[in-house]
Coordinates of C-alpha atoms and ligand atoms in Angstrom, one line a residue:
M21 CA 71.4 109.6 124.5
D22 CA 74.9 109.8 125.8
T23 CA 76.3 112.7 127.7
I24 CA 79.9 114.0 127.8
V25 CA 81.1 115.7 131.0
I26 CA 83.9 118.1 130.7
G27 CA 85.9 119.6 133.6
G28 CA 87.2 123.0 132.4
G29 CA 90.5 124.6 133.1
N30 CA 93.2 122.1 132.1
K31 CA 95.7 123.2 129.5
L32 CA 96.2 120.6 126.8
H33 CA 99.7 119.2 126.4
G34 CA 101.2 116.4 124.4
K35 CA 100.9 114.6 121.1
V36 CA 97.8 113.5 119.3
R37 CA 97.6 111.3 116.2
I38 CA 95.2 112.3 113.5
S39 CA 92.9 109.7 112.0
G40 CA 91.8 109.2 108.4
A41 CA 89.6 111.8 106.8
K42 CA 85.9 111.3 107.4
N43 CA 84.8 113.1 104.3
A44 CA 87.2 111.1 102.1
A45 CA 86.3 107.8 103.7
V46 CA 82.5 108.3 103.3
A47 CA 83.0 108.7 99.6
I48 CA 85.6 106.0 99.1
L49 CA 83.5 103.3 100.7
P50 CA 80.6 103.8 98.3
A51 CA 83.1 104.2 95.4
A52 CA 84.5 100.7 96.3
L53 CA 81.2 99.0 95.2
M54 CA 82.0 100.1 91.6
S55 CA 84.8 97.5 91.5
T56 CA 84.4 93.9 90.6
G57 CA 87.8 93.1 92.1
K58 CA 89.2 93.3 95.7
I59 CA 89.5 96.5 97.6
S60 CA 91.8 97.1 100.5
L61 CA 91.4 100.3 102.5
S62 CA 93.6 101.5 105.3
N63 CA 93.6 104.6 107.6
L64 CA 89.8 104.4 107.7
P65 CA 88.6 106.4 110.7
D66 CA 86.8 104.3 113.2
I67 CA 83.7 106.5 113.4
N68 CA 79.9 105.9 113.2
D69 CA 79.6 107.2 109.6
V70 CA 82.1 104.7 108.4
R71 CA 80.4 101.9 110.4
T72 CA 77.0 102.9 108.9
L73 CA 78.4 102.8 105.4
I74 CA 80.1 99.4 106.0
A75 CA 76.7 98.1 107.2
I76 CA 75.0 99.5 104.0
L77 CA 77.6 97.9 101.8
E78 CA 77.2 94.6 103.5
N79 CA 73.4 94.9 103.1
L80 CA 73.9 95.4 99.3
G81 CA 76.0 92.2 99.2
V82 CA 79.6 93.3 99.5
A83 CA 81.8 90.8 101.4
I84 CA 83.7 92.6 104.1
R85 CA 86.6 91.6 106.2
R86 CA 87.9 93.9 109.0
R87 CA 91.6 94.2 109.5
G88 CA 91.9 95.8 112.9
R89 CA 90.5 99.1 113.9
N90 CA 91.3 101.1 110.7
A91 CA 91.6 98.7 107.8
V92 CA 89.1 96.8 105.8
E93 CA 89.0 94.5 102.8
L94 CA 86.0 94.5 100.5
N95 CA 84.9 92.2 97.8
P96 CA 82.0 93.8 95.9
S97 CA 82.0 91.2 93.0
R98 CA 78.7 89.7 94.2
L99 CA 76.9 93.0 94.8
R100 CA 73.2 92.3 94.3
G101 CA 71.2 95.3 95.4
Y102 CA 70.8 98.9 94.2
S103 CA 68.4 99.9 96.9
P104 CA 70.1 100.6 100.2
P105 CA 67.8 100.5 103.3
Y106 CA 66.2 103.7 104.6
E107 CA 67.1 102.9 108.3
L108 CA 70.8 103.1 107.5
V109 CA 70.8 105.8 104.8
K110 CA 68.9 108.3 106.9
K111 CA 71.7 108.3 109.5
M112 CA 74.2 110.2 107.2
R113 CA 74.2 112.7 104.4
A114 CA 77.1 111.1 102.6
S115 CA 74.9 108.1 101.7
Y116 CA 74.1 110.3 98.6
Y117 CA 77.3 108.9 97.1
L118 CA 75.5 105.6 96.7
M119 CA 73.6 107.3 93.8
G120 CA 76.8 107.9 91.8
S121 CA 78.5 104.6 92.6
L122 CA 75.4 102.4 92.0
L123 CA 74.8 104.2 88.7
A124 CA 78.3 103.5 87.7
R125 CA 77.9 99.8 88.7
F126 CA 74.4 99.0 87.6
G127 CA 72.9 102.0 85.7
R128 CA 70.3 102.0 88.5
A129 CA 70.0 103.3 92.0
E130 CA 67.1 103.8 94.4
V131 CA 68.3 105.8 97.4
P132 CA 66.2 107.5 100.1
I133 CA 66.8 111.2 100.4
P134 CA 69.8 111.4 102.7
G135 CA 69.9 112.7 106.4
G136 CA 73.0 114.0 108.2
C137 CA 73.8 117.1 110.1
D138 CA 71.1 119.8 110.2
L139 CA 73.0 122.8 108.8
G140 CA 69.9 124.4 107.3
P141 CA 68.6 123.5 103.9
R142 CA 71.0 121.3 102.0
P143 CA 69.7 120.7 98.5
I144 CA 71.1 118.1 96.1
D145 CA 69.9 119.8 92.9
Q146 CA 73.5 120.0 91.5
H147 CA 74.0 116.2 91.9
L148 CA 70.7 115.6 90.1
K149 CA 71.4 118.2 87.4
G150 CA 74.7 116.4 86.7
F151 CA 73.2 112.9 86.6
A152 CA 70.5 114.2 84.1
A153 CA 73.3 115.6 81.9
L154 CA 74.8 112.1 81.8
G155 CA 71.5 110.8 80.5
V156 CA 70.0 109.5 83.7
D157 CA 66.2 109.4 84.2
I158 CA 65.3 110.7 87.7
E159 CA 62.1 110.2 89.6
I160 CA 61.5 111.3 93.2
E161 CA 58.7 109.3 94.8
H162 CA 57.8 108.7 98.5
G163 CA 61.1 110.0 99.7
L164 CA 63.1 107.8 97.3
I165 CA 65.3 109.1 94.5
K166 CA 65.0 106.6 91.6
L167 CA 67.7 106.8 89.0
A168 CA 67.9 104.7 85.9
V169 CA 69.9 104.8 82.6
A170 CA 70.7 102.3 79.9
K171 CA 74.1 103.8 79.2
M172 CA 75.5 107.1 80.7
R173 CA 77.2 109.4 78.2
G174 CA 79.9 111.9 79.1
A175 CA 78.8 115.6 79.2
H176 CA 80.0 119.1 79.9
I177 CA 78.6 120.0 83.3
Y178 CA 78.9 123.4 84.9
L179 CA 78.1 123.4 88.7
D180 CA 76.1 126.5 89.7
V181 CA 77.4 126.2 93.3
V182 CA 80.8 124.9 94.4
S183 CA 79.7 121.6 96.0
V184 CA 81.9 118.9 97.5
G185 CA 79.1 116.3 97.3
A186 CA 78.1 117.1 93.8
T187 CA 81.7 117.1 92.5
I188 CA 82.4 113.7 94.0
N189 CA 79.0 112.2 93.0
L190 CA 79.4 113.3 89.4
M191 CA 83.0 112.0 89.4
L192 CA 81.8 108.6 90.5
A193 CA 79.0 108.4 87.9
A194 CA 81.1 109.9 85.0
A195 CA 83.9 107.5 85.7
A196 CA 81.7 104.8 84.1
A197 CA 80.0 107.0 81.4
E198 CA 80.9 106.5 77.7
G199 CA 83.2 109.3 76.6
R200 CA 84.5 112.4 78.3
T201 CA 82.9 114.4 81.0
V202 CA 84.2 117.8 81.9
L203 CA 83.1 119.1 85.3
E204 CA 83.5 122.9 85.6
N205 CA 83.4 125.0 88.8
A206 CA 84.2 121.8 90.7
A207 CA 85.1 121.9 94.4
K208 CA 88.8 121.6 95.2
E209 CA 88.9 119.9 98.6
P210 CA 91.7 117.5 99.3
E211 CA 89.1 114.8 100.0
I212 CA 88.1 115.1 96.3
V213 CA 91.7 114.5 95.2
D214 CA 91.8 111.4 97.5
V215 CA 88.6 110.0 96.0
A216 CA 89.9 110.6 92.5
N217 CA 93.2 108.9 93.3
F218 CA 91.3 105.9 94.6
L219 CA 89.1 105.8 91.5
N220 CA 92.2 106.0 89.3
A221 CA 93.7 103.1 91.3
M222 CA 90.6 101.1 90.4
G223 CA 91.1 101.9 86.7
A224 CA 89.3 105.2 86.2
S225 CA 90.8 108.0 84.2
I226 CA 90.3 111.3 86.1
K227 CA 92.5 114.3 85.6
G228 CA 92.4 117.7 87.3
A229 CA 90.9 116.8 90.7
G230 CA 92.0 119.6 93.1
T231 CA 91.4 122.2 90.4
D232 CA 88.1 123.7 89.3
V233 CA 88.0 121.7 86.0
I234 CA 88.0 117.9 86.3
R235 CA 88.2 115.8 83.1
I236 CA 86.9 112.2 83.3
D237 CA 87.3 109.7 80.5
G238 CA 84.8 106.9 81.2
V239 CA 85.9 103.3 81.5
S240 CA 83.8 100.1 81.4
Q241 CA 85.3 98.2 84.3
F242 CA 86.9 98.8 87.7
G243 CA 89.3 96.4 89.2
S244 CA 91.2 95.7 92.5
A245 CA 92.9 98.5 94.4
E246 CA 94.7 99.4 97.6
H247 CA 94.3 102.8 99.1
M248 CA 95.3 104.7 102.3
V249 CA 92.9 107.4 103.3
I250 CA 94.4 110.9 103.8
P251 CA 94.5 112.5 107.2
D252 CA 91.5 114.4 108.5
R253 CA 92.3 118.1 108.3
I254 CA 89.1 119.0 110.2
E255 CA 90.0 116.6 113.1
A256 CA 93.5 118.2 113.1
G257 CA 92.1 121.7 113.1
T258 CA 89.8 120.7 116.0
Y259 CA 92.7 119.8 118.3
M260 CA 94.8 122.8 117.1
M261 CA 91.9 125.1 118.2
A262 CA 91.4 123.1 121.5
A263 CA 95.1 123.7 122.3
A264 CA 94.9 127.4 121.5
A265 CA 91.7 127.7 123.5
T266 CA 93.2 126.2 126.6
G267 CA 96.5 128.0 126.4
G268 CA 98.3 124.7 125.9
E269 CA 101.0 123.2 123.7
I270 CA 100.4 120.2 121.5
V271 CA 101.7 118.4 118.5
V272 CA 99.2 117.0 115.9
E273 CA 100.9 114.1 114.1
D274 CA 100.3 112.4 110.8
V275 CA 98.8 115.4 109.1
I276 CA 99.3 117.1 105.7
P277 CA 100.1 120.7 106.8
K278 CA 99.3 122.1 103.4
H279 CA 95.6 121.1 103.9
L280 CA 95.6 123.2 107.0
E281 CA 97.1 126.5 105.7
A282 CA 93.9 128.6 106.2
V283 CA 93.6 127.4 109.8
T284 CA 97.3 127.9 110.5
A285 CA 97.2 131.4 109.2
K286 CA 94.2 132.3 111.3
L287 CA 95.7 130.9 114.5
R288 CA 98.9 132.8 113.9
E289 CA 96.8 136.0 113.4
M290 CA 95.3 135.3 116.8
G291 CA 98.8 135.3 118.4
V292 CA 99.1 131.5 118.6
T293 CA 102.5 130.0 117.7
V294 CA 102.2 127.4 115.0
D295 CA 105.3 125.5 113.7
V296 CA 105.0 123.3 110.7
E297 CA 107.0 120.2 110.0
P298 CA 106.5 117.8 107.0
E299 CA 103.9 115.6 108.8
R300 CA 103.2 117.4 112.0
I301 CA 102.1 120.8 113.4
W302 CA 103.1 122.3 116.8
V303 CA 100.6 124.6 118.4
K304 CA 101.4 126.7 121.4
R305 CA 99.7 129.6 123.1
T306 CA 101.4 131.5 125.9
D307 CA 99.9 134.9 125.4
H308 CA 96.5 136.5 125.2
L309 CA 94.4 135.6 122.2
L310 CA 93.8 138.3 119.7
P311 CA 90.4 138.8 118.0
S312 CA 90.0 137.9 114.4
D313 CA 87.8 138.0 111.3
I314 CA 86.9 134.7 109.8
K315 CA 85.1 134.0 106.6
T316 CA 84.3 130.5 105.6
F317 CA 84.8 129.5 101.9
P318 CA 85.2 126.3 99.9
Y319 CA 88.8 125.0 100.0
P320 CA 91.4 126.5 100.1
G321 CA 89.4 129.0 102.2
F322 CA 88.7 128.6 105.9
P323 CA 86.6 125.4 106.3
T324 CA 83.0 125.8 107.3
D325 CA 83.4 122.6 109.4
L326 CA 85.8 124.5 111.7
Q327 CA 83.6 127.6 112.0
P328 CA 81.8 126.5 115.2
L329 CA 85.1 125.6 116.7
S330 CA 86.6 129.0 115.8
M331 CA 83.7 130.7 117.4
A332 CA 84.2 128.8 120.7
L333 CA 87.9 129.8 120.5
L334 CA 87.2 133.5 119.8
T335 CA 85.1 133.8 122.9
A336 CA 88.5 133.8 124.7
A337 CA 90.0 136.5 122.5
E338 CA 90.0 140.0 124.0
G339 CA 87.9 142.1 121.7
T340 CA 85.5 141.9 118.9
S341 CA 85.7 139.1 116.3
I342 CA 83.5 138.7 113.2
I343 CA 82.7 135.3 111.7
T344 CA 81.0 135.2 108.3
E345 CA 79.5 131.8 107.2
N346 CA 79.5 131.8 103.4
V347 CA 79.0 128.1 102.8
F348 CA 75.8 127.1 104.6
D349 CA 72.7 129.1 105.4
G350 CA 71.8 128.5 109.1
R351 CA 75.0 127.0 110.4
F352 CA 74.8 129.0 113.6
R353 CA 72.8 126.6 115.8
H354 CA 75.7 126.3 118.3
V355 CA 75.4 130.1 119.1
D356 CA 72.5 129.7 121.5
E357 CA 74.4 126.9 123.3
L358 CA 77.6 128.9 123.6
K359 CA 75.5 131.8 124.9
R360 CA 74.2 129.5 127.7
M361 CA 77.9 129.3 128.8
G362 CA 78.1 133.1 128.9
A363 CA 79.4 133.8 125.5
Q364 CA 78.5 137.2 124.0
I365 CA 77.5 136.6 120.4
K366 CA 75.1 138.4 118.1
V367 CA 74.0 136.9 114.8
E368 CA 72.8 139.0 111.9
G369 CA 72.2 136.9 108.8
R370 CA 75.4 135.2 107.8
T371 CA 77.5 137.1 110.3
A372 CA 78.2 136.5 114.0
V373 CA 79.9 139.1 116.1
V374 CA 81.7 137.7 119.1
E375 CA 82.6 139.9 122.0
G376 CA 85.3 137.9 123.6
G377 CA 87.3 138.1 126.7
Q378 CA 84.8 137.1 129.4
P379 CA 85.5 133.6 130.8
L380 CA 82.9 131.0 129.9
S381 CA 81.0 129.3 132.7
A382 CA 80.0 125.6 132.6
A383 CA 76.4 124.9 131.7
P384 CA 74.2 122.1 130.4
V385 CA 74.4 122.3 126.6
A386 CA 73.3 120.1 123.7
A387 CA 75.3 119.1 120.6
T388 CA 73.1 120.2 117.7
D389 CA 75.3 118.6 115.1
L390 CA 78.8 117.0 114.7
R391 CA 81.0 120.1 114.6
A392 CA 78.8 122.1 117.0
G393 CA 79.3 119.2 119.5
A394 CA 83.0 119.4 119.1
A395 CA 82.9 123.2 119.5
L396 CA 80.9 122.9 122.8
V397 CA 83.5 120.4 124.1
V398 CA 86.2 123.0 123.4
A399 CA 84.1 125.6 125.1
G400 CA 83.8 123.2 128.1
L401 CA 87.6 122.8 128.2
M402 CA 87.9 126.6 128.6
A403 CA 84.9 127.1 131.0
R404 CA 84.9 127.3 134.8
G405 CA 83.2 124.3 136.2
E406 CA 81.7 121.1 134.8
T407 CA 80.0 121.3 131.4
V408 CA 77.4 118.6 130.7
L409 CA 77.0 118.1 126.9
S410 CA 74.0 116.0 125.9
E411 CA 73.3 114.4 122.5
A412 CA 76.9 113.5 122.3
E413 CA 76.3 110.8 119.7
H414 CA 76.6 113.5 117.0
I415 CA 80.3 113.6 117.8
D416 CA 80.7 109.9 117.3
R417 CA 79.7 110.3 113.6
G418 CA 82.9 112.0 112.8
Y419 CA 85.6 111.9 115.6
E420 CA 87.5 108.7 116.3
Q421 CA 88.1 108.2 120.1
F422 CA 87.4 111.9 120.8
E423 CA 87.4 111.7 124.6
E424 CA 90.3 109.3 124.7
K425 CA 92.4 111.5 122.5
L426 CA 91.5 114.6 124.6
R427 CA 92.2 112.7 127.8
G428 CA 95.6 111.8 126.3
L429 CA 96.3 115.5 126.1
G430 CA 95.4 116.0 129.7
A431 CA 91.7 117.0 129.4
S432 CA 89.3 116.1 132.1
I433 CA 86.5 114.6 130.0
K434 CA 84.3 111.5 130.3
R435 CA 81.3 109.8 128.6
V436 CA 78.2 109.0 130.6
R437 CA 76.1 106.4 128.8
S438 CA 72.4 106.6 129.4
R439 CA 70.9 103.2 130.3
G440 CA 67.1 103.1 129.7
G441 CA 66.9 106.8 129.8
I442 CA 68.7 107.1 133.2
M443 CA 72.1 108.8 133.3
V444 CA 74.7 106.6 135.1
R445 CA 77.3 109.0 136.3
K446 CA 80.4 109.1 138.6
P447 CA 82.3 112.3 139.5
L448 CA 85.2 113.2 137.2
Ligands
LIG515 C1 80.5 118.5 102.4 C2 81.1 117.9 103.7 C3 80.8 118.8 104.9 C4 81.2 120.2 104.6 C5 80.7 120.7 103.2 C6 81.3 122.0 102.8 C7 81.0 115.5 103.3 C8 80.4 114.2 103.6 N1 80.5 116.6 103.9 O1 79.1 118.5 102.6 O2 81.5 118.3 106.0 O3 80.8 121.1 105.6 O4 81.1 119.8 102.2 O5 82.7 122.0 102.9 O6 82.0 115.6 102.6 N2 74.4 123.0 97.5 C9 73.4 123.2 96.7 N3 73.0 122.2 95.8 C10 73.6 121.0 95.7 C11 74.7 120.8 96.6 C12 75.1 121.8 97.5 O7 72.8 124.3 96.7 O8 73.2 120.2 94.9 C13 74.9 124.0 98.5 C14 74.7 123.6 99.9 O9 73.4 123.9 100.4 C15 75.8 124.5 100.6 C16 76.9 124.6 99.5 O10 76.3 124.2 98.3 O11 75.3 125.8 100.8 C17 78.1 123.6 99.7 O12 77.6 122.3 100.0 P1 78.4 121.0 99.6 O13 79.8 121.4 99.3 O14 77.7 120.2 98.7 O15 78.4 120.3 101.0 P2 78.2 118.7 101.3 O16 78.8 118.0 100.2 O17 76.8 118.5 101.7

């Protein structure tokens, strides 16, 4: 496993360009296989989840041509398989989108139960309930979800929980169902709108994405499309918090500031200066950080993916902050790691109380998942001394050139690759 070594104490300064949104890209790639035409995608983030999905698509028979780091052309016309391999699927949760897209293409899918970040129990009952409403037969056998249908029929589906994954998966399947599907209590994340725009570009008829009622009129064929993935609001939020945490001044470029309103509002409450321009956001902290109360909610609420980062940041605020995690049970695995660095945090159920103001001190810590890993890097940037973060591969699932971008902002950070289990390391 790789290790990241972070030297604390540098204030971040400069500009950072934000990559394409992971959570849009990991749905758009599976959606592409619904087409019998040619698909051209740009602003794809160069991250491991995208590489894994491209490998899965290739394995299923999609012809793929890379166009530089962030663009790809796909020709799914000769798609042959509906059973993606376990070894690749288990690497990421978003492989569940192959269920919806393969159903749309073939009326069949056999997909291993997906892996991904361990954020506590993450059921997919709402995905399956929706497929069943569209007429799909579902069997779960030996860790494999087997889906089959002669012809999907549109239905009225009410989601019991607001779920990004279920909303997108049902949009994919319903796009090819006969007649109209109405999805109620749908999630409203910008990535859902991006996927709907891509599906519509391929010939789908989807209205209302971005609101809690989505209407989908099924079509029988999907053609060629070009699409540019929206910017990653979670990546942008990560750098904004890192700047605030180190008392620096940065500009995040190529973002859609509207997607970051919850984050901007919270940073301002903490005493951070945030100036918004059409496609960039300036973040500057000169003064003490003020404590805050943060509650995570589905979009447009404060994103759960930035909760671990906000916790790292609030260890630097003078006073007591309260963080309530409303989206996932058990998304507090970073707390023990932050405590190793001297953070004073108490967790009671869904709530964490952060007593901030004591400087963190460097320690060996482990990335328990993608965003926890990023949060620990931010903690390392604030801490006195050299923090050694193990299991750094989690970060590569979702951040393009994380260390390079941070180094570009003046951070002291480097990757140490383990060779045959031995760490090869030079001083920073
Ligand atoms: C997606 C994002 C993830 C983000 C999360 C919430 C992707 C690839 N991942 O994950 O980064 O943290 O949204 O914004 O886009 N639930 C059920 N049954 C279901 C589905 C979900 O009970 O069938 C519950 C989950 O356990 C969770 C809540 O609903 O408590 C929200 O989950 P969901 O929005 O589905 O998250 P993901 O799509 O897995």
